[in-house]
PDB file of C-alpha atoms and ligand atoms in Angstrom:
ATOM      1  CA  UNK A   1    -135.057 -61.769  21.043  1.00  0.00           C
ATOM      2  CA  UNK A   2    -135.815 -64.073  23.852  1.00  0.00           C
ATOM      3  CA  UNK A   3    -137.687 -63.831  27.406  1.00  0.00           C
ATOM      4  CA  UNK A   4    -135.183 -64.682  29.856  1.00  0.00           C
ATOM      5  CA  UNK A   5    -136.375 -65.983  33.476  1.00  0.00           C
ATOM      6  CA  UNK A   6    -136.726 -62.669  36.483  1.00  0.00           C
ATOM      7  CA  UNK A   7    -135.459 -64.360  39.471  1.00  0.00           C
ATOM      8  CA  UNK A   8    -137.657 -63.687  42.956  1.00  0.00           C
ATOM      9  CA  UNK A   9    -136.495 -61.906  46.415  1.00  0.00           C
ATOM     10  CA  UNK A  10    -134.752 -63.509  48.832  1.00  0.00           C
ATOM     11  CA  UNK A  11    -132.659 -64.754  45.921  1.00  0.00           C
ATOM     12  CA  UNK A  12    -128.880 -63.895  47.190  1.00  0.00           C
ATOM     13  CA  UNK A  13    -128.307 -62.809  43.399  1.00  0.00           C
ATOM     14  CA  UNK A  14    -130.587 -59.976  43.695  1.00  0.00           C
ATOM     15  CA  UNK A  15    -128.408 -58.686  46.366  1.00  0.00           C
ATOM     16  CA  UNK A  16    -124.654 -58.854  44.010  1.00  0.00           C
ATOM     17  CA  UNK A  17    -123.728 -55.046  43.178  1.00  0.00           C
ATOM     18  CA  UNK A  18    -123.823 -55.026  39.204  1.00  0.00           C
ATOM     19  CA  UNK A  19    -120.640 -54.157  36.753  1.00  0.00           C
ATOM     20  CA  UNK A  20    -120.422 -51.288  34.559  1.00  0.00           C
ATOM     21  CA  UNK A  21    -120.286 -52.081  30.889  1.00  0.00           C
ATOM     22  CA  UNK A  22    -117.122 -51.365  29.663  1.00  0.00           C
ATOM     23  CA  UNK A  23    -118.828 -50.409  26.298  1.00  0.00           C
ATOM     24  CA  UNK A  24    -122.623 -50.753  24.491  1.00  0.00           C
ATOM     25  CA  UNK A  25    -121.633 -53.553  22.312  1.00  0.00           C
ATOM     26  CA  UNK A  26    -123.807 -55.827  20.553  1.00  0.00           C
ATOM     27  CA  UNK A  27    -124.047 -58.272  23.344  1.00  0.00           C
ATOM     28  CA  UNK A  28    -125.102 -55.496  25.437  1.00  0.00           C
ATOM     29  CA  UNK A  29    -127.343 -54.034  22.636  1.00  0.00           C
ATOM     30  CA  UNK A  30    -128.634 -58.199  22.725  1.00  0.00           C
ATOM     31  CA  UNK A  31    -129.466 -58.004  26.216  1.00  0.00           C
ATOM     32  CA  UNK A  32    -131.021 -54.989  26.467  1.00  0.00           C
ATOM     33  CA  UNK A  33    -133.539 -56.295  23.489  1.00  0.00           C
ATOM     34  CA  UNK A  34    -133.680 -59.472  25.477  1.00  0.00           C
ATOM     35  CA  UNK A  35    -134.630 -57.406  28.456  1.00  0.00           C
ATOM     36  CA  UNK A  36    -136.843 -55.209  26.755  1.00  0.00           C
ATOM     37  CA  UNK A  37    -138.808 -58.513  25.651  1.00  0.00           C
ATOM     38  CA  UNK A  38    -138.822 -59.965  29.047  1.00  0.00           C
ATOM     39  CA  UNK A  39    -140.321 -56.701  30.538  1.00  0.00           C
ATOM     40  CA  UNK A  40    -143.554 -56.162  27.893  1.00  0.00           C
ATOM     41  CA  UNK A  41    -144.226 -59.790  28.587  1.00  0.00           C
ATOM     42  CA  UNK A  42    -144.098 -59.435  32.330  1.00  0.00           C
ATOM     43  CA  UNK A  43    -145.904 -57.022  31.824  1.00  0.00           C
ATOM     44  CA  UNK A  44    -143.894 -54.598  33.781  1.00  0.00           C
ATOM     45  CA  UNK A  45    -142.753 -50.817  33.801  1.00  0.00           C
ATOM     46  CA  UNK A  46    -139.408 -51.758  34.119  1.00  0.00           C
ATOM     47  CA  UNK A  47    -136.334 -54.306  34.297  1.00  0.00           C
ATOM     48  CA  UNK A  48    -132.342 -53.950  35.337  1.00  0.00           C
ATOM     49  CA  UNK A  49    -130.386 -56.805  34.320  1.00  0.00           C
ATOM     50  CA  UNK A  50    -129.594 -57.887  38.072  1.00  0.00           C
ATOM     51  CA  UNK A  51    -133.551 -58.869  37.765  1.00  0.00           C
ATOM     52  CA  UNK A  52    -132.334 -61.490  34.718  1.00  0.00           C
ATOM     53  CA  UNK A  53    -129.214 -62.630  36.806  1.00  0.00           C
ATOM     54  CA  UNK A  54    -126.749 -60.713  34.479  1.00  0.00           C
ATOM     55  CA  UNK A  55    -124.345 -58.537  37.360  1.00  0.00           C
ATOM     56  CA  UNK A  56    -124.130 -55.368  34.685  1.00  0.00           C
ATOM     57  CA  UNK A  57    -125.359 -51.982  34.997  1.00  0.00           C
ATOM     58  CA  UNK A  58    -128.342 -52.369  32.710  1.00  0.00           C
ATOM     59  CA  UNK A  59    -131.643 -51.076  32.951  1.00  0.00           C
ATOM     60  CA  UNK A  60    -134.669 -50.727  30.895  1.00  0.00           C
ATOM     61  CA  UNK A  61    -138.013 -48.611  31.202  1.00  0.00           C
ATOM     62  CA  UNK A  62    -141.126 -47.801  29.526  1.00  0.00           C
ATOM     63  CA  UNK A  63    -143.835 -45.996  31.634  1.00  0.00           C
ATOM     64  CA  UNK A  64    -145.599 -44.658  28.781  1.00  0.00           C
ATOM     65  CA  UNK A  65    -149.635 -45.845  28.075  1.00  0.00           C
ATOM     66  CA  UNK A  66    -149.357 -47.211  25.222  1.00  0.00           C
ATOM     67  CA  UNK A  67    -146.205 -49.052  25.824  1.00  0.00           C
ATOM     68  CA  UNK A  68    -143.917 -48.342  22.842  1.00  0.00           C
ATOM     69  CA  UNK A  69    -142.024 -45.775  24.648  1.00  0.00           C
ATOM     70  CA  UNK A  70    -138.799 -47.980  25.381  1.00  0.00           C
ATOM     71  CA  UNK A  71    -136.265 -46.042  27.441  1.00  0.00           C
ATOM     72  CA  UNK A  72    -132.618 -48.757  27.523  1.00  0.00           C
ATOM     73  CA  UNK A  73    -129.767 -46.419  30.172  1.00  0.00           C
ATOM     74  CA  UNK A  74    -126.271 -48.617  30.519  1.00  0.00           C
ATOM     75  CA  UNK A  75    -124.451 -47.383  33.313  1.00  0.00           C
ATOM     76  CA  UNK A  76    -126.950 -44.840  34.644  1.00  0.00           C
ATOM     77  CA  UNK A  77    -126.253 -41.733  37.452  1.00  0.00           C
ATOM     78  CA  UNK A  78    -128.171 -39.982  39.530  1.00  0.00           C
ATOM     79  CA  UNK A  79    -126.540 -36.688  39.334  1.00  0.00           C
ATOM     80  CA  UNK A  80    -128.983 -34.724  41.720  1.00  0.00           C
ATOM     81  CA  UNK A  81    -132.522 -35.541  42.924  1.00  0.00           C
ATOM     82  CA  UNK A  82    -134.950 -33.113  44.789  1.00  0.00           C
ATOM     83  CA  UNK A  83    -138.202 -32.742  46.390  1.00  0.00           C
ATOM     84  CA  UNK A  84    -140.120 -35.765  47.995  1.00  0.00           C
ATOM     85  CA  UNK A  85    -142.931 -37.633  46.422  1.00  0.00           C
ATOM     86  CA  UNK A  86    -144.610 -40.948  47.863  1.00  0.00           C
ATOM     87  CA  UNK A  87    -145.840 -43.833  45.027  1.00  0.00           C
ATOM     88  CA  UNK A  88    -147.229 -47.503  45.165  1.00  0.00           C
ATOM     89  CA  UNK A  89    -144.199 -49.416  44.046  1.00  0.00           C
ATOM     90  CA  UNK A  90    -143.867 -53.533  42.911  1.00  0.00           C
ATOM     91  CA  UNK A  91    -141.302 -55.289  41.383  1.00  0.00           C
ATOM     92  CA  UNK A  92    -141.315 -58.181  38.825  1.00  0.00           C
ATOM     93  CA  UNK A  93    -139.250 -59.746  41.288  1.00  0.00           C
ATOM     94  CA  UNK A  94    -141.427 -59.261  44.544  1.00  0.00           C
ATOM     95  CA  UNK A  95    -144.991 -60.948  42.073  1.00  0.00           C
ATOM     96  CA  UNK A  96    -147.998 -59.832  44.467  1.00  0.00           C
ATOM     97  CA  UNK A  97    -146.464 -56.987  46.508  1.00  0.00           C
ATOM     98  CA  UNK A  98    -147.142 -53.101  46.384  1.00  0.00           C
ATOM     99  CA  UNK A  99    -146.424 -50.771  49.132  1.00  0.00           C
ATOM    100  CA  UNK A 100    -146.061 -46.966  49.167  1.00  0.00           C
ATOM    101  CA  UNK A 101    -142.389 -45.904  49.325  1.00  0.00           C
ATOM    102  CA  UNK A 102    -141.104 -42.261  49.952  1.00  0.00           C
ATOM    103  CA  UNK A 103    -138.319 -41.227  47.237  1.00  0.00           C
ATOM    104  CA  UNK A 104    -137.549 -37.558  45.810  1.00  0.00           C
ATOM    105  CA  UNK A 105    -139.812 -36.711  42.860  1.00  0.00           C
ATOM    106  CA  UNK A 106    -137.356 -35.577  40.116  1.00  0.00           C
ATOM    107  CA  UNK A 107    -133.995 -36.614  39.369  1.00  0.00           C
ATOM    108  CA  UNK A 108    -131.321 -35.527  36.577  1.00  0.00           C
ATOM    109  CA  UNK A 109    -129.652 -38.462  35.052  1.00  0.00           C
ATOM    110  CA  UNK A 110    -126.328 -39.187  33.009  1.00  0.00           C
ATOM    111  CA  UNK A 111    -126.254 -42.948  31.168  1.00  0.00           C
ATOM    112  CA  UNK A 112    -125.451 -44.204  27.924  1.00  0.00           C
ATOM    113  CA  UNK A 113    -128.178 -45.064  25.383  1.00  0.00           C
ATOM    114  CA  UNK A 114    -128.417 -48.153  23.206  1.00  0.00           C
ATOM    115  CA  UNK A 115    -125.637 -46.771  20.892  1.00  0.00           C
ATOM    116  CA  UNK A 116    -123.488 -45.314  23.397  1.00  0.00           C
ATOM    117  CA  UNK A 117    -124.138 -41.874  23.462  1.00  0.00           C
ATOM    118  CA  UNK A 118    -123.834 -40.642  26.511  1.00  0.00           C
ATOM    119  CA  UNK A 119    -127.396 -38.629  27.515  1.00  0.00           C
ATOM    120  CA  UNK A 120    -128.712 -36.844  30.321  1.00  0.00           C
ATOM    121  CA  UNK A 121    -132.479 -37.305  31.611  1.00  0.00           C
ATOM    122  CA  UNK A 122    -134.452 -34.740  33.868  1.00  0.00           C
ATOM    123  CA  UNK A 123    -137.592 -36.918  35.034  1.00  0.00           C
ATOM    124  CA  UNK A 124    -139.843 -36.419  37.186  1.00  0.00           C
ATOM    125  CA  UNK A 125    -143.555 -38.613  38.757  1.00  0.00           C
ATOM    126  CA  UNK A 126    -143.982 -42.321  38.197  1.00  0.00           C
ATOM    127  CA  UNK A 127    -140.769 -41.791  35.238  1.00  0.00           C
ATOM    128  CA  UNK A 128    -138.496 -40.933  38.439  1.00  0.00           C
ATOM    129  CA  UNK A 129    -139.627 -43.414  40.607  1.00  0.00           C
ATOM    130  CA  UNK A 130    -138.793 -46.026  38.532  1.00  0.00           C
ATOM    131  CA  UNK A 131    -135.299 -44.926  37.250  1.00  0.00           C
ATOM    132  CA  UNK A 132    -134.539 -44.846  40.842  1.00  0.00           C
ATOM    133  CA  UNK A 133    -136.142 -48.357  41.696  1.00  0.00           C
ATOM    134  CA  UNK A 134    -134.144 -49.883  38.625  1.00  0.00           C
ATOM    135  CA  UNK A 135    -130.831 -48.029  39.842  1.00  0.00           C
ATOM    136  CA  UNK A 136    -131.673 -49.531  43.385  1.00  0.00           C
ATOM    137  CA  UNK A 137    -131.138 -53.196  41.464  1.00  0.00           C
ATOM    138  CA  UNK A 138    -127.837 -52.516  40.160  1.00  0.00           C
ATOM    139  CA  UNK A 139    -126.736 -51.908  44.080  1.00  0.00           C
ATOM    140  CA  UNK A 140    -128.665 -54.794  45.303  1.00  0.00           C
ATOM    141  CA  UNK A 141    -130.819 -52.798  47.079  1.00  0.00           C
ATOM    142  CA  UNK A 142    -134.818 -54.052  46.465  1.00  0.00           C
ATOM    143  CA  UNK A 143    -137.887 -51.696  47.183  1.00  0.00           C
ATOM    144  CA  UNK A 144    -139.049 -53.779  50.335  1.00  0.00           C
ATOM    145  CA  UNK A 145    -135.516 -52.552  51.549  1.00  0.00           C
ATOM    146  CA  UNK A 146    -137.553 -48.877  51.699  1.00  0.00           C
ATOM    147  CA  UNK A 147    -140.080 -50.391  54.069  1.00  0.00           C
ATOM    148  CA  UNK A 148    -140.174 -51.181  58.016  1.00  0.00           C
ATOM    149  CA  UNK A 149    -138.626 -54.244  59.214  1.00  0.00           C
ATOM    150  CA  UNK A 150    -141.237 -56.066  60.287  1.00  0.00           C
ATOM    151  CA  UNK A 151    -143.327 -55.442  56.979  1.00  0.00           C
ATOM    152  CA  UNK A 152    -139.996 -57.039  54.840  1.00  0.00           C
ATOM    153  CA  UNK A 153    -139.813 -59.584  57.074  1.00  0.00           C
ATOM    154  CA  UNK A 154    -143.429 -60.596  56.219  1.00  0.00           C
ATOM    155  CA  UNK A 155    -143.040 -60.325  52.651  1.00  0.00           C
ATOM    156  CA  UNK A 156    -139.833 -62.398  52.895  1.00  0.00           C
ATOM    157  CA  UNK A 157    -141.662 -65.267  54.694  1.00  0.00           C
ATOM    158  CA  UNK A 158    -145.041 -65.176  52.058  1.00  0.00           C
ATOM    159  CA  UNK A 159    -142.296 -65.118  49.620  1.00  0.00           C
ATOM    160  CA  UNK A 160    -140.034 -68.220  50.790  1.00  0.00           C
ATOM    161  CA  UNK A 161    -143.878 -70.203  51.241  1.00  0.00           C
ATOM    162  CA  UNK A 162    -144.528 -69.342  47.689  1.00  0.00           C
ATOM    163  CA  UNK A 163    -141.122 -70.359  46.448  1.00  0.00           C
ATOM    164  CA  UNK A 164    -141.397 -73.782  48.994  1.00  0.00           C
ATOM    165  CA  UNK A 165    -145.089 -74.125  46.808  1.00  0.00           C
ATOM    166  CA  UNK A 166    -143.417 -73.727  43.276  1.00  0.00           C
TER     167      UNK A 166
HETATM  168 NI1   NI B   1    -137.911 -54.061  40.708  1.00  0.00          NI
END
């Protein structure tokens, strides 16, 4: 296993639409391990492989306490989504940020699991909020894209000083 580098908003990568896999092989199976590695390390809640410049539909998740709950979907859905819920979000690719962001509160969805199998999740709280903020990666779409204008613009600029400082 090996911690691969998270690139940083505005990278242009970020904003590439991902592939799905054609199949969980074992070079998928090698970078979701690679992922999952990269996210305890972070630490963070959770990783898509957009995050890790790889352009496939990859995600992985662990929201649990004690953080040996990992949760791998290739090629995730959302098949439906209700209610309304407002959280703190950040992203291992936005270091530094949190803002709230409105999303529904429980969604229902269809991916494949480390060996394939196709499986359907009903989740619901901080589990929700994150399978939609990882599915958000594999369109390009980054949770500052959720907030005003003006308040993305600002994080853009503290983020291109940072990256000028690096
Ligand atoms: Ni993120």
């Amino acid at each position: 296993m090996a911690r691969l580098e998270i690139l940083h908003f505005p990278d242009p990568r970020l904003r590439r639409r991902a592939e799905p896999a054609s199949s969980v092989d074992d070079r998928v199976r090698r970078l979701i391990d690679d992922m999952l590695d990269t996210m305890y390390d972070a630490p963070g809640i959770g990783l898509s492989a957009p995050q890790v410049n790889v352009a496939k539909r990859v995600v992985t998740i662990d929201v649990s306490k004690d953080r040996n709950a990992p949760l791998c979907l290739v090629n995730p859905e959302i098949r439906s989504a209700g209610g309304e819920t407002e959280t703190e979000e950040g992203c291992l690719s936005v270091p530094g940020v949190y803002e709230m962001v409105k999303r529904p509160e429980r969604v229902r969805v269809h991916a494949l699991d480390r060996d394939g199998r196709s499986c359907e999740i009903e989740a619901e709280g901080l589990l929700a909020v994150c399978i939609q903020h990882e599915i958000d990666h594999l369109d390009g779409r980054l949770f500052v894209d959720h907030l005003s204008r003006l308040k993305r613009q600002r994080i853009r600029k503290k983020a291109e000083k940072a990256l000028r400082q690096a």
